[in-house]
XYZ file of C-alpha atoms in Angstrom:
342
model
C 113.496 72.445 113.885
C 110.701 73.135 111.412
C 110.343 76.847 110.770
C 106.973 78.557 110.976
C 107.217 80.124 107.558
C 109.043 79.554 104.377
C 109.489 82.769 102.364
C 109.931 81.958 98.565
C 111.487 84.883 96.588
C 111.676 84.286 92.835
C 114.234 86.719 91.375
C 115.008 87.763 87.987
C 117.331 90.881 87.376
C 116.492 91.985 90.895
C 119.906 93.116 92.172
C 118.607 96.658 93.001
C 115.600 95.437 95.024
C 116.359 91.942 96.399
C 118.113 93.189 99.654
C 114.863 95.068 100.615
C 112.785 91.897 100.136
C 115.168 89.685 102.040
C 115.417 92.231 104.921
C 111.661 92.232 105.302
C 111.574 88.493 105.533
C 114.403 88.402 108.101
C 112.818 91.147 110.228
C 109.532 89.034 110.953
C 108.686 88.999 114.604
C 107.055 86.234 116.547
C 107.674 83.567 114.015
C 110.607 81.488 112.813
C 111.512 81.917 109.070
C 113.522 80.260 106.322
C 114.159 82.277 103.210
C 114.532 80.644 99.814
C 115.714 82.781 96.839
C 115.383 81.337 93.452
C 117.373 82.978 90.761
C 115.598 82.631 87.449
C 118.692 82.945 85.181
C 119.268 86.657 85.971
C 121.656 88.671 83.752
C 122.671 91.031 86.476
C 124.139 90.656 89.933
C 121.019 89.057 91.610
C 122.750 85.801 92.299
C 125.755 87.636 93.967
C 123.306 89.599 96.244
C 121.520 86.391 97.263
C 124.776 84.489 97.910
C 126.253 87.438 100.093
C 123.981 86.158 102.951
C 124.973 83.246 105.235
C 123.741 79.941 103.948
C 121.986 79.117 107.125
C 119.971 82.411 106.678
C 119.224 82.329 103.015
C 118.984 79.250 100.778
C 119.855 80.124 97.097
C 118.712 78.161 94.137
C 120.182 78.999 90.629
C 117.939 77.582 88.062
C 119.646 76.187 85.045
C 117.052 77.653 82.681
C 114.629 80.444 82.887
C 111.392 79.033 84.095
C 109.251 82.286 84.554
C 107.753 83.518 87.704
C 105.537 80.494 88.317
C 108.315 77.964 87.580
C 110.746 79.756 89.948
C 108.293 79.768 92.745
C 107.534 76.117 92.225
C 111.137 75.413 92.611
C 111.145 77.238 95.845
C 107.875 75.579 97.078
C 109.439 72.214 96.481
C 112.253 72.986 98.856
C 110.097 74.708 101.524
C 110.022 73.097 105.048
C 107.866 75.584 106.878
C 104.338 74.996 108.298
C 103.392 77.937 106.114
C 104.588 79.380 102.871
C 104.661 83.040 101.880
C 105.618 84.077 98.344
C 107.378 87.445 98.251
C 108.142 89.307 95.009
C 111.802 90.317 94.790
C 110.883 94.040 94.350
C 108.389 94.125 97.203
C 108.761 94.025 100.996
C 106.779 92.885 104.052
C 106.253 94.575 107.479
C 107.650 92.907 110.661
C 104.313 91.731 112.200
C 102.780 90.503 108.999
C 103.206 86.677 109.248
C 102.522 86.526 112.962
C 99.164 88.307 112.515
C 98.180 86.241 109.430
C 99.026 82.881 110.967
C 97.215 83.712 114.236
C 94.044 84.682 112.355
C 94.129 81.550 110.255
C 94.868 79.180 113.008
C 92.283 80.675 115.200
C 89.587 79.293 112.826
C 91.391 76.324 111.118
C 92.004 78.041 107.765
C 94.494 76.879 105.286
C 94.910 80.307 103.587
C 95.268 83.866 104.758
C 95.437 87.268 102.946
C 95.963 90.807 104.198
C 95.958 94.460 102.885
C 98.532 95.866 100.596
C 100.460 99.082 100.928
C 101.089 100.614 97.484
C 104.513 102.581 97.107
C 105.124 104.684 93.958
C 108.296 104.417 92.169
C 109.708 107.433 93.740
C 109.343 105.795 97.128
C 106.195 107.882 98.059
C 103.527 105.673 99.789
C 100.110 105.705 97.981
C 96.778 104.580 99.257
C 96.335 101.019 100.503
C 95.219 98.729 97.652
C 91.929 97.975 99.463
C 89.926 100.143 101.880
C 90.247 98.598 105.317
C 86.434 98.501 105.690
C 86.194 96.474 102.497
C 88.425 93.718 103.729
C 86.922 93.746 107.300
C 83.537 93.186 105.569
C 84.838 90.075 103.662
C 86.329 88.246 106.746
C 86.632 85.188 104.509
C 86.894 84.868 100.736
C 84.883 82.180 99.039
C 85.609 80.861 95.499
C 82.776 82.924 94.047
C 84.049 86.038 95.842
C 87.564 85.542 94.412
C 86.485 84.938 90.893
C 84.219 87.851 91.046
C 87.006 90.029 92.244
C 89.165 88.920 89.187
C 87.257 90.443 86.239
C 89.944 91.845 83.952
C 89.740 95.585 83.683
C 86.438 95.607 85.475
C 86.824 94.593 89.130
C 86.683 97.650 91.378
C 89.052 96.074 93.796
C 90.938 93.359 91.922
C 91.520 90.546 94.401
C 94.264 89.000 92.198
C 96.658 91.570 93.861
C 96.287 89.832 97.223
C 99.378 88.105 98.501
C 98.171 84.806 100.242
C 100.041 82.568 102.644
C 99.283 78.915 102.414
C 99.553 76.030 104.769
C 102.366 74.071 103.072
C 100.980 70.626 103.960
C 97.641 71.733 102.267
C 99.496 72.730 99.036
C 101.390 69.398 99.014
C 98.398 67.323 99.814
C 96.371 68.786 97.078
C 99.272 68.756 94.669
C 98.914 72.527 94.140
C 101.618 74.484 92.292
C 101.787 77.574 90.064
C 100.843 77.178 86.321
C 104.225 77.729 84.638
C 102.613 78.639 81.381
C 101.301 81.878 82.732
C 103.303 84.959 83.015
C 100.383 87.040 84.347
C 97.500 85.509 86.257
C 99.479 82.597 87.904
C 98.738 83.912 91.408
C 94.913 83.947 90.585
C 94.814 80.325 89.342
C 96.736 78.972 92.287
C 94.543 80.680 94.907
C 91.358 79.831 92.927
C 92.521 76.111 92.783
C 93.210 76.171 96.537
C 89.676 77.475 97.253
C 88.101 75.000 94.866
C 90.095 72.313 96.654
C 88.251 73.118 99.886
C 90.778 75.666 101.389
C 89.373 78.277 103.694
C 90.754 81.776 103.167
C 90.654 84.298 106.059
C 91.284 88.016 105.727
C 93.571 89.909 107.966
C 92.547 93.540 107.228
C 95.740 95.200 108.448
C 98.516 96.154 106.044
C 101.385 93.702 105.962
C 102.628 93.461 102.220
C 104.318 96.515 100.432
C 103.814 96.599 96.804
C 106.341 98.678 94.926
C 105.123 99.894 91.508
C 107.921 99.527 88.961
C 107.765 100.867 85.402
C 107.856 98.024 82.809
C 106.912 95.374 85.398
C 105.226 92.483 83.609
C 102.299 92.745 86.125
C 101.618 96.304 84.950
C 101.338 95.829 81.144
C 98.856 93.281 79.743
C 99.287 91.942 76.205
C 97.030 89.910 74.063
C 99.067 86.563 74.450
C 98.672 87.014 78.342
C 94.862 87.004 78.039
C 94.940 84.072 75.677
C 97.006 82.057 78.144
C 94.634 83.079 80.972
C 91.635 81.803 78.927
C 93.372 78.515 78.411
C 94.129 78.260 82.150
C 90.618 79.049 82.905
C 89.287 76.294 80.777
C 91.639 73.787 82.565
C 90.402 75.130 85.888
C 86.835 74.627 84.960
C 87.530 71.001 83.793
C 89.483 70.167 86.985
C 87.239 71.605 89.722
C 83.531 71.556 90.549
C 81.915 74.969 91.266
C 78.700 75.814 93.054
C 76.014 78.137 91.409
C 77.648 81.320 92.754
C 81.111 80.434 91.599
C 79.791 79.373 88.240
C 78.054 82.696 87.646
C 81.148 84.538 88.608
C 83.246 82.358 86.222
C 80.941 83.171 83.420
C 81.317 86.807 84.098
C 85.188 86.478 84.279
C 85.013 84.676 80.857
C 83.158 87.614 79.387
C 85.584 90.073 80.774
C 88.527 88.026 79.322
C 86.918 87.915 75.861
C 86.327 91.716 76.029
C 89.853 92.221 77.233
C 91.086 90.081 74.240
C 89.148 92.256 71.869
C 90.500 95.465 73.378
C 93.995 94.417 73.309
C 93.562 93.270 69.546
C 92.369 96.774 68.996
C 95.477 98.215 70.777
C 97.749 96.052 68.542
C 96.112 97.420 65.441
C 96.449 101.040 66.733
C 100.127 100.534 67.582
C 100.664 98.987 64.132
C 99.119 102.130 62.567
C 96.375 99.947 60.971
C 93.252 102.142 61.524
C 90.879 100.072 59.358
C 91.695 96.854 61.204
C 91.268 98.835 64.474
C 87.827 100.026 63.345
C 86.913 96.455 62.427
C 87.889 95.135 65.797
C 85.854 97.935 67.542
C 82.828 97.174 65.432
C 82.982 93.468 66.343
C 83.056 94.299 69.989
C 81.958 97.783 70.762
C 82.173 97.197 74.551
C 86.064 96.812 74.189
C 86.245 100.467 73.326
C 85.206 101.403 76.792
C 88.516 100.234 78.182
C 90.334 103.010 76.187
C 91.022 106.414 77.412
C 88.098 108.782 76.563
C 89.791 111.017 74.037
C 90.996 108.018 71.971
C 87.773 106.238 72.317
C 85.818 109.307 71.106
C 87.993 109.738 68.103
C 87.822 106.066 67.222
C 83.954 106.197 67.375
C 83.955 109.207 65.171
C 86.185 107.585 62.554
C 84.079 104.395 62.703
C 80.918 106.342 62.071
C 82.451 108.045 59.077
C 83.787 104.859 57.765
C 80.256 103.181 58.021
C 78.516 106.108 56.320
C 81.089 105.932 53.593
C 81.617 109.681 53.657
C 85.034 109.797 55.339
C 88.244 110.046 53.344
C 90.855 107.459 54.081
C 93.183 110.128 55.671
C 90.572 110.743 58.328
C 91.168 107.107 59.728
C 94.287 108.304 61.327
C 92.733 111.019 63.407
C 92.925 108.886 66.592
C 96.628 108.206 66.052
C 97.735 111.730 66.750
C 99.494 110.550 69.882
C 102.475 108.121 69.438
C 100.836 104.735 69.686
C 104.260 103.192 70.551
C 104.091 104.909 73.787
C 100.593 103.796 74.690
C 100.220 100.695 76.677
C 97.124 99.154 78.324
C 97.920 99.305 82.079
C 96.938 96.251 84.046
C 97.275 97.771 87.604
C 95.578 99.227 90.574
C 95.113 102.710 89.031
C 93.272 101.345 85.995
C 91.201 98.694 87.747
C 89.747 101.021 90.247
C 88.545 103.663 87.843
């Protein structure tokens, strides 16, 4: 029999957390599920953890080469048989009523996509706030393409909609030939959902909490680097060439483009600071002063002071290191809920 939901779990070095993700998928109430774990060439015991489950409960795919999160998920999507597909990160979890609630809301209005609220759990296991205020999601009801793009301004969106974890009608993804962009290591979720919306998919909002997002130090989704932004810019250009947008979506897309350019300038600045190249950092700041706003205030103030001295020609070279008094090797631009909601 066809299952209601196919869970796709891409796993890389996830032996410590994979059981938690699989347990959440197994515990779903009111729906039938299949679970597909795709091991992306892990170097720990991830594959052994996945294979410990009965084959009729968990299908395990061992990729012959590392394909990244998008590639691993695509491998799972290609095997999925469910009416709906739900992507679950290997270090996260889902609550038992999640899929039944989301599917019921989507099918009541004939929508092809559904999202819900996200519970944030700190690394020590302490629950934090939900990622989105319940009233905010209740007010959305449905998410349009313009809404979604507007909610994905890098370092600027108050509530970044890129953290939503959608479920998709599998037939819709297959009919529209939608899959993850395997070149992206950050932002692959955004492009897939944006492409689904641009392809005519309706996305309804279930405002209750169903997905549990575990913060993990060093997670690729938490640290943004310049090459990530450059790849996102390239993916956005391909998206604009592939899909028509109404005026609202075009305006939001232009704002997102500005945010990406500003983020690239900021991350270039960060690279210069970490390389202890103050004059290059000052040059980057002068070329795009708005990028400095993304920095923590004490560093930004020192950088502006040094830049002013440099422009006046009155500062000695040694003063250019004033803003490097904190170890730059330990300073990373955080791409996560705490930063985005400031």
